[in-house]
Amino acid sequence: MENSPFDLDFQNSNPDNRIIAALERISQSFRIMLWNESKVHSLTPIQIQTLIFLQNHSADKRTVTYLALEFNITKATMSDTIKILSQKELITREYQQQDSRSYTIHLTPKGREIAVQTSLFTNELFVPLAKLSPSEKERFLLNLMGIIRHLQKTGIINLQRMCFTCVHYSPNHNQGEHYCNLLNIKLETSDLRIDCPEHEEKKDK
Ligand code: SF4
């Protein structure tokens, strides 16, 4: 049987295991911080995440299909979330003329207010990050992007809107290690984007 990184003897035998255990702790912290925020507004974590996403993304991404992919849940579960947010008067639906079953989701003023307040739920993480040097931050960002890219390639997570999966991204360009052909700019490592509004999915990743 394969050893688990949560088996303490095995975990303490090499740093890879301890990095995975540390990522799990951070993921748990996100859940706790989100849950605390949800309780304040009598909403569930996915309802809060949906409001924050709607506040920060363009209309073409504010559909049930896109949200279901974004949060790795079924369309039926996402539709239920939207229904409840609508009953709470936090969102409205704008039906498309050519297909009356499809709609774009908009935040109401009340929904926007909650999205803005709750989107600060990760603030505590800035404290340890502020202690890192610029080069440590660059390395950290690159490593995290590498992990996210792998998780997407293996189908564990769906949509990603980061430079490494974008049709406009060129590595090792003559103007720099990272280059955006859409914006026509050299990107420093610290400029690499995790969620870019201009992102276009590269077919062959
Ligand atoms: S369009 Fe955005 S995601 Fe794509 S390469 Fe440029 S900055 Fe990166």
mmCIF file of C-alpha atoms and ligand atoms in Angstrom:
data_model
loop_
_atom_site.group_PDB
_atom_site.id
_atom_site.type_symbol
_atom_site.label_atom_id
_atom_site.label_comp_id
_atom_site.label_asym_id
_atom_site.label_seq_id
_atom_site.Cartn_x
_atom_site.Cartn_y
_atom_site.Cartn_z
ATOM 1 C CA MET A 1 0.000 0.000 0.000
ATOM 2 C CA GLU A 2 1.222 3.491 -0.878
ATOM 3 C CA ASN A 3 2.209 5.731 1.989
ATOM 4 C CA SER A 4 0.028 8.723 2.777
ATOM 5 C CA PRO A 5 1.511 12.180 3.432
ATOM 6 C CA PHE A 6 -0.794 12.249 6.484
ATOM 7 C CA ASP A 7 0.958 9.223 7.996
ATOM 8 C CA LEU A 8 3.158 11.104 10.444
ATOM 9 C CA ASP A 9 6.199 8.822 10.182
ATOM 10 C CA PHE A 10 6.111 9.059 6.395
ATOM 11 C CA GLN A 11 5.220 12.777 6.509
ATOM 12 C CA ASN A 12 8.287 13.515 8.571
ATOM 13 C CA SER A 13 10.547 11.501 6.299
ATOM 14 C CA ASN A 14 10.690 14.029 3.453
ATOM 15 C CA PRO A 15 9.774 17.660 2.670
ATOM 16 C CA ASP A 16 7.331 16.824 -0.185
ATOM 17 C CA ASN A 17 4.977 15.229 2.341
ATOM 18 C CA ARG A 18 5.231 18.184 4.669
ATOM 19 C CA ILE A 19 4.531 20.650 1.827
ATOM 20 C CA ILE A 20 1.346 18.701 1.000
ATOM 21 C CA ALA A 21 0.364 18.667 4.682
ATOM 22 C CA ALA A 22 1.017 22.425 4.839
ATOM 23 C CA LEU A 23 -1.110 23.079 1.722
ATOM 24 C CA GLU A 24 -3.899 21.075 3.343
ATOM 25 C CA ARG A 25 -3.701 23.285 6.453
ATOM 26 C CA ILE A 26 -3.917 26.414 4.292
ATOM 27 C CA SER A 27 -6.857 24.989 2.375
ATOM 28 C CA GLN A 28 -8.553 24.279 5.713
ATOM 29 C CA SER A 29 -7.894 27.881 6.797
ATOM 30 C CA PHE A 30 -9.613 29.145 3.640
ATOM 31 C CA ARG A 31 -12.648 27.013 4.464
ATOM 32 C CA ILE A 32 -12.728 28.333 8.040
ATOM 33 C CA MET A 33 -12.327 31.999 7.008
ATOM 34 C CA LEU A 34 -15.026 31.609 4.359
ATOM 35 C CA TRP A 35 -17.319 29.798 6.769
ATOM 36 C CA ASN A 36 -16.921 32.585 9.361
ATOM 37 C CA GLU A 37 -17.837 35.152 6.725
ATOM 38 C CA SER A 38 -20.825 33.063 5.592
ATOM 39 C CA LYS A 39 -22.252 32.879 9.109
ATOM 40 C CA VAL A 40 -22.248 36.689 9.423
ATOM 41 C CA HIS A 41 -24.545 36.944 6.384
ATOM 42 C CA SER A 42 -26.550 33.711 6.908
ATOM 43 C CA LEU A 43 -25.266 32.360 3.603
ATOM 44 C CA THR A 44 -23.363 29.187 2.702
ATOM 45 C CA PRO A 45 -19.709 29.296 1.577
ATOM 46 C CA ILE A 46 -20.658 28.513 -2.059
ATOM 47 C CA GLN A 47 -23.240 31.312 -2.019
ATOM 48 C CA ILE A 48 -20.572 33.751 -0.787
ATOM 49 C CA GLN A 49 -18.041 32.490 -3.382
ATOM 50 C CA THR A 50 -20.662 32.927 -6.113
ATOM 51 C CA LEU A 51 -21.369 36.525 -5.084
ATOM 52 C CA ILE A 52 -17.641 37.342 -5.043
ATOM 53 C CA PHE A 53 -17.174 35.745 -8.475
ATOM 54 C CA LEU A 54 -20.142 37.644 -9.926
ATOM 55 C CA GLN A 55 -18.776 40.925 -8.553
ATOM 56 C CA ASN A 56 -15.402 40.426 -10.227
ATOM 57 C CA HIS A 57 -16.117 38.845 -13.618
ATOM 58 C CA SER A 58 -17.588 39.959 -16.933
ATOM 59 C CA ALA A 59 -21.111 39.127 -18.127
ATOM 60 C CA ASP A 60 -19.966 36.282 -20.437
ATOM 61 C CA LYS A 61 -18.747 34.394 -17.343
ATOM 62 C CA ARG A 62 -21.842 35.074 -15.245
ATOM 63 C CA THR A 63 -23.871 32.067 -16.410
ATOM 64 C CA VAL A 64 -24.862 28.877 -14.592
ATOM 65 C CA THR A 65 -22.752 26.759 -16.968
ATOM 66 C CA TYR A 66 -19.615 28.818 -16.402
ATOM 67 C CA LEU A 67 -20.125 29.034 -12.620
ATOM 68 C CA ALA A 68 -20.643 25.255 -12.386
ATOM 69 C CA LEU A 69 -17.318 24.704 -14.182
ATOM 70 C CA GLU A 70 -15.609 27.365 -12.096
ATOM 71 C CA PHE A 71 -16.601 25.766 -8.814
ATOM 72 C CA ASN A 72 -16.399 22.151 -10.030
ATOM 73 C CA ILE A 73 -20.020 21.417 -9.191
ATOM 74 C CA THR A 74 -22.977 20.214 -11.275
ATOM 75 C CA LYS A 75 -25.205 22.625 -13.172
ATOM 76 C CA ALA A 76 -28.152 21.454 -11.067
ATOM 77 C CA THR A 77 -26.353 22.379 -7.813
ATOM 78 C CA MET A 78 -25.313 25.737 -9.256
ATOM 79 C CA SER A 79 -28.890 26.412 -10.414
ATOM 80 C CA ASP A 80 -30.107 25.750 -6.852
ATOM 81 C CA THR A 81 -27.519 28.210 -5.500
ATOM 82 C CA ILE A 82 -28.675 30.867 -7.987
ATOM 83 C CA LYS A 83 -32.320 30.203 -7.104
ATOM 84 C CA ILE A 84 -31.646 30.799 -3.390
ATOM 85 C CA LEU A 85 -29.574 33.934 -4.082
ATOM 86 C CA SER A 86 -32.467 35.216 -6.194
ATOM 87 C CA GLN A 87 -34.978 34.478 -3.400
ATOM 88 C CA LYS A 88 -32.731 36.451 -1.042
ATOM 89 C CA GLU A 89 -32.760 39.306 -3.588
ATOM 90 C CA LEU A 90 -28.991 39.238 -4.005
ATOM 91 C CA ILE A 91 -28.996 38.538 -7.767
ATOM 92 C CA THR A 92 -31.240 39.022 -10.811
ATOM 93 C CA ARG A 93 -31.425 36.992 -14.020
ATOM 94 C CA GLU A 94 -31.386 38.526 -17.493
ATOM 95 C CA TYR A 95 -32.857 36.007 -19.947
ATOM 96 C CA GLN A 96 -31.451 35.843 -23.471
ATOM 97 C CA GLN A 97 -33.856 36.634 -26.304
ATOM 98 C CA GLN A 98 -32.700 33.791 -28.560
ATOM 99 C CA ASP A 99 -32.832 31.124 -25.791
ATOM 100 C CA SER A 100 -35.280 31.684 -22.955
ATOM 101 C CA ARG A 101 -33.596 28.976 -20.802
ATOM 102 C CA SER A 102 -30.225 30.774 -20.729
ATOM 103 C CA TYR A 103 -29.591 33.831 -18.640
ATOM 104 C CA THR A 104 -26.871 36.170 -17.445
ATOM 105 C CA ILE A 105 -26.673 36.754 -13.698
ATOM 106 C CA HIS A 106 -26.334 40.233 -12.214
ATOM 107 C CA LEU A 107 -25.786 41.280 -8.611
ATOM 108 C CA THR A 108 -28.384 43.504 -6.985
ATOM 109 C CA PRO A 109 -27.059 46.469 -4.921
ATOM 110 C CA LYS A 110 -27.534 44.338 -1.769
ATOM 111 C CA GLY A 111 -25.677 41.417 -3.383
ATOM 112 C CA ARG A 112 -22.849 43.724 -4.443
ATOM 113 C CA GLU A 113 -22.538 45.131 -0.936
ATOM 114 C CA ILE A 114 -22.182 41.632 0.566
ATOM 115 C CA ALA A 115 -19.729 40.599 -2.189
ATOM 116 C CA VAL A 116 -17.501 43.605 -1.493
ATOM 117 C CA GLN A 117 -17.540 43.053 2.289
ATOM 118 C CA THR A 118 -16.951 39.314 2.171
ATOM 119 C CA SER A 119 -14.240 39.427 -0.502
ATOM 120 C CA LEU A 120 -11.871 40.621 2.219
ATOM 121 C CA PHE A 121 -12.077 37.251 3.991
ATOM 122 C CA THR A 122 -8.461 36.376 3.102
ATOM 123 C CA ASN A 123 -6.968 39.558 4.613
ATOM 124 C CA GLU A 124 -5.087 37.701 7.354
ATOM 125 C CA LEU A 125 -2.889 36.020 4.728
ATOM 126 C CA PHE A 126 -1.286 39.341 3.785
ATOM 127 C CA VAL A 127 0.512 39.423 7.143
ATOM 128 C CA PRO A 128 2.935 36.508 6.505
ATOM 129 C CA LEU A 129 3.211 37.394 2.789
ATOM 130 C CA ALA A 130 4.419 40.895 3.690
ATOM 131 C CA LYS A 131 7.427 39.279 5.352
ATOM 132 C CA LEU A 132 8.650 37.676 2.113
ATOM 133 C CA SER A 133 11.193 39.406 -0.116
ATOM 134 C CA PRO A 134 10.216 40.203 -3.752
ATOM 135 C CA SER A 135 12.247 37.241 -5.045
ATOM 136 C CA GLU A 136 10.696 34.880 -2.481
ATOM 137 C CA LYS A 137 7.251 36.053 -3.584
ATOM 138 C CA GLU A 138 8.124 35.460 -7.259
ATOM 139 C CA ARG A 139 9.329 31.944 -6.503
ATOM 140 C CA PHE A 140 6.269 31.263 -4.371
ATOM 141 C CA LEU A 141 3.923 32.516 -7.117
ATOM 142 C CA LEU A 142 5.654 30.440 -9.811
ATOM 143 C CA ASN A 143 5.524 27.316 -7.670
ATOM 144 C CA LEU A 144 1.836 27.774 -6.895
ATOM 145 C CA MET A 145 1.062 28.382 -10.587
ATOM 146 C CA GLY A 146 2.929 25.200 -11.455
ATOM 147 C CA ILE A 147 0.813 23.221 -8.973
ATOM 148 C CA ILE A 148 -2.440 24.771 -10.253
ATOM 149 C CA ARG A 149 -1.431 24.049 -13.862
ATOM 150 C CA HIS A 150 -0.764 20.410 -13.044
ATOM 151 C CA LEU A 151 -4.112 20.073 -11.242
ATOM 152 C CA GLN A 152 -5.871 21.469 -14.303
ATOM 153 C CA LYS A 153 -3.957 19.263 -16.747
ATOM 154 C CA THR A 154 -4.947 16.171 -14.798
ATOM 155 C CA GLY A 155 -8.601 17.272 -14.740
ATOM 156 C CA ILE A 156 -8.848 17.762 -10.967
ATOM 157 C CA ILE A 157 -9.867 21.395 -11.383
ATOM 158 C CA ASN A 158 -11.564 22.925 -14.406
ATOM 159 C CA LEU A 159 -11.277 26.481 -15.601
ATOM 160 C CA GLN A 160 -8.124 28.475 -15.094
ATOM 161 C CA ARG A 161 -7.478 31.928 -16.444
ATOM 162 C CA MET A 162 -3.766 32.228 -15.855
ATOM 163 C CA CYS A 163 -0.954 33.181 -18.240
ATOM 164 C CA PHE A 164 0.438 29.645 -18.529
ATOM 165 C CA THR A 165 -2.814 28.406 -20.099
ATOM 166 C CA CYS A 166 -3.403 31.458 -22.298
ATOM 167 C CA VAL A 167 -3.124 31.567 -26.079
ATOM 168 C CA HIS A 168 -1.478 35.011 -25.810
ATOM 169 C CA TYR A 169 1.344 33.888 -23.518
ATOM 170 C CA SER A 170 4.856 33.332 -24.899
ATOM 171 C CA PRO A 171 7.576 31.862 -22.709
ATOM 172 C CA ASN A 172 11.191 32.636 -23.544
ATOM 173 C CA HIS A 173 10.255 35.516 -25.854
ATOM 174 C CA ASN A 174 13.098 37.615 -27.255
ATOM 175 C CA GLN A 175 11.919 40.461 -24.995
ATOM 176 C CA GLY A 176 11.755 38.441 -21.817
ATOM 177 C CA GLU A 177 11.098 35.129 -20.112
ATOM 178 C CA HIS A 178 7.342 35.839 -20.017
ATOM 179 C CA TYR A 179 5.533 37.852 -22.693
ATOM 180 C CA CYS A 180 1.902 38.760 -23.377
ATOM 181 C CA ASN A 181 1.222 39.039 -27.134
ATOM 182 C CA LEU A 182 -2.187 40.597 -26.562
ATOM 183 C CA LEU A 183 -1.044 43.438 -24.336
ATOM 184 C CA ASN A 184 2.348 43.497 -26.109
ATOM 185 C CA ILE A 185 4.225 43.665 -22.844
ATOM 186 C CA LYS A 186 7.008 41.794 -21.178
ATOM 187 C CA LEU A 187 5.675 40.284 -17.959
ATOM 188 C CA GLU A 188 7.884 40.128 -14.927
ATOM 189 C CA THR A 189 7.412 36.930 -12.948
ATOM 190 C CA SER A 190 5.562 38.964 -10.340
ATOM 191 C CA ASP A 191 3.176 40.212 -13.107
ATOM 192 C CA LEU A 192 2.048 36.720 -14.152
ATOM 193 C CA ARG A 193 -1.718 36.544 -13.769
ATOM 194 C CA ILE A 194 -3.808 33.928 -12.015
ATOM 195 C CA ASP A 195 -7.160 35.304 -13.150
ATOM 196 C CA CYS A 196 -6.877 37.532 -16.212
ATOM 197 C CA PRO A 197 -9.952 39.187 -17.781
ATOM 198 C CA GLU A 198 -8.294 38.919 -21.235
ATOM 199 C CA HIS A 199 -7.374 35.248 -20.873
ATOM 200 C CA GLU A 200 -8.141 32.967 -23.824
ATOM 201 C CA GLU A 201 -7.745 29.263 -23.269
ATOM 202 C CA LYS A 202 -4.873 27.661 -25.168
ATOM 203 C CA LYS A 203 -6.107 24.429 -26.777
ATOM 204 C CA ASP A 204 -2.895 22.461 -26.485
ATOM 205 C CA LYS A 205 -1.795 23.029 -22.865
HETATM 206 S S1 SF4 B 1 -3.920 37.970 -21.939
HETATM 207 FE FE1 SF4 B 1 -3.737 37.876 -19.696
HETATM 208 S S2 SF4 B 1 -3.497 35.691 -19.226
HETATM 209 FE FE2 SF4 B 1 -3.072 35.981 -21.404
HETATM 210 S S3 SF4 B 1 -0.837 36.195 -21.479
HETATM 211 FE FE3 SF4 B 1 -1.769 38.253 -21.429
HETATM 212 S S4 SF4 B 1 -1.739 38.789 -19.247
HETATM 213 FE FE4 SF4 B 1 -1.450 36.581 -19.353
#
